[in-house]
Amino acid sequence: MAVKILKKESLIPGRTSRLVLEAPHIAETAKPGHFIILRINEKGERFPLTIADTDKKNGTITIVYLVMGTSTTLLENLQEGDEIMDVCGPLGRPTHIVNGGKSHKVICVGGGTGVAAMHHIAKGHSNAGNYVIAVIGARSKDLLLYYDELSKFCDEVLVATNDGSMGIQGMVTDPLIERLKSDNDIKEVVAIGPVPMMEAIAKLTKEYSVPTTVSLNSLMVDGMGMCGACRVTVGGETKFTCVDGPEFDGHKVDFNELKIRLSSFRDKEAQSIEHHKC
Ligand code: FES
């Protein structure tokens, strides 16, 4: 179904943008953790983006993307009022959210554009009445996403920047480890971002026996469990990110296999970018 872009906002010029899409059919049923699959035009590839926010009343959904390949470059070329040829969703399984009250402390960690997707999940936990600690990171303050948005509803927002321009100097794992050391009441951790970040977080939380959910950014084609493009191994079993995920037990994901699968497509992506420049 074609979907109109109602609002476009550059979050990091040339790198990351936020779009508000007119999609009442998706906004009506989308829950935290759900994603959509987009195709920009007839020649475009299908690619997934996790929903960053929904507004049922106005019939809109929000997505945030990093401009890093052919498809996201095509998306970045669109402007307010333009249409995306095909948007399918909501897809995947929603985040499992317990109504545990303020004694149910959840740490939601986001890195890169994963912060936007994490925002929707953190909001879901907050709406359920849980105590939400957001941990976000970036190379520097200028590249940090969603600090203001998260500050509106999270009980705490902890920041790490590589250059120390805001919050703790270091990685998102630094405030996380401090918190895990000092707070025995953390009931669960949710992590969304680059694969190495999610892998590092899962390794860390395993030491503290804190259940951890990761949202995997596998390659997807059909989004219906038919093509096998998004397969991952979780707890020794083959799973399809599009229909079984995108969220999985971080302590059971085979991250090495995931990294190999993602890197095997990088050469093809580089060729595609060159082709579209011609
Ligand atoms: Fe094809 Fe998941 S995208 S099986």
PDB file of C-alpha atoms and ligand atoms in Angstrom, residues 37 219-231 240-243, ligand 1:
ATOM      1  CA  ILE A  37       8.830  -3.430   5.296  1.00  0.00           C
ATOM      2  CA  LEU A 219      18.347  -8.822   6.114  1.00  0.00           C
ATOM      3  CA  MET A 220      14.782  -9.391   4.973  1.00  0.00           C
ATOM      4  CA  VAL A 221      13.110  -9.963   1.627  1.00  0.00           C
ATOM      5  CA  ASP A 222       9.531 -11.208   1.840  1.00  0.00           C
ATOM      6  CA  GLY A 223       8.976 -10.620   5.556  1.00  0.00           C
ATOM      7  CA  MET A 224       6.660 -13.627   5.638  1.00  0.00           C
ATOM      8  CA  GLY A 225       8.890 -16.508   6.673  1.00  0.00           C
ATOM      9  CA  MET A 226       9.118 -17.887   3.115  1.00  0.00           C
ATOM     10  CA  CYS A 227      12.446 -16.740   1.634  1.00  0.00           C
ATOM     11  CA  GLY A 228      14.832 -17.632   4.464  1.00  0.00           C
ATOM     12  CA  ALA A 229      16.847 -14.405   4.105  1.00  0.00           C
ATOM     13  CA  CYS A 230      16.413 -13.433   7.736  1.00  0.00           C
ATOM     14  CA  ARG A 231      17.252 -16.755   9.353  1.00  0.00           C
ATOM     15  CA  PHE A 240      13.171 -16.410  11.073  1.00  0.00           C
ATOM     16  CA  THR A 241      13.545 -12.861  12.316  1.00  0.00           C
ATOM     17  CA  CYS A 242      10.508 -11.625  10.373  1.00  0.00           C
ATOM     18  CA  VAL A 243       7.950 -14.013  11.852  1.00  0.00           C
TER      19      VAL A 243
HETATM   20 FE1  FES B   1      12.057 -13.988   4.233  1.00  0.00          FE
HETATM   21 FE2  FES B   1      12.088 -13.628   6.838  1.00  0.00          FE
HETATM   22  S1  FES B   1      12.376 -12.136   5.314  1.00  0.00           S
HETATM   23  S2  FES B   1      11.936 -15.497   5.772  1.00  0.00           S
END
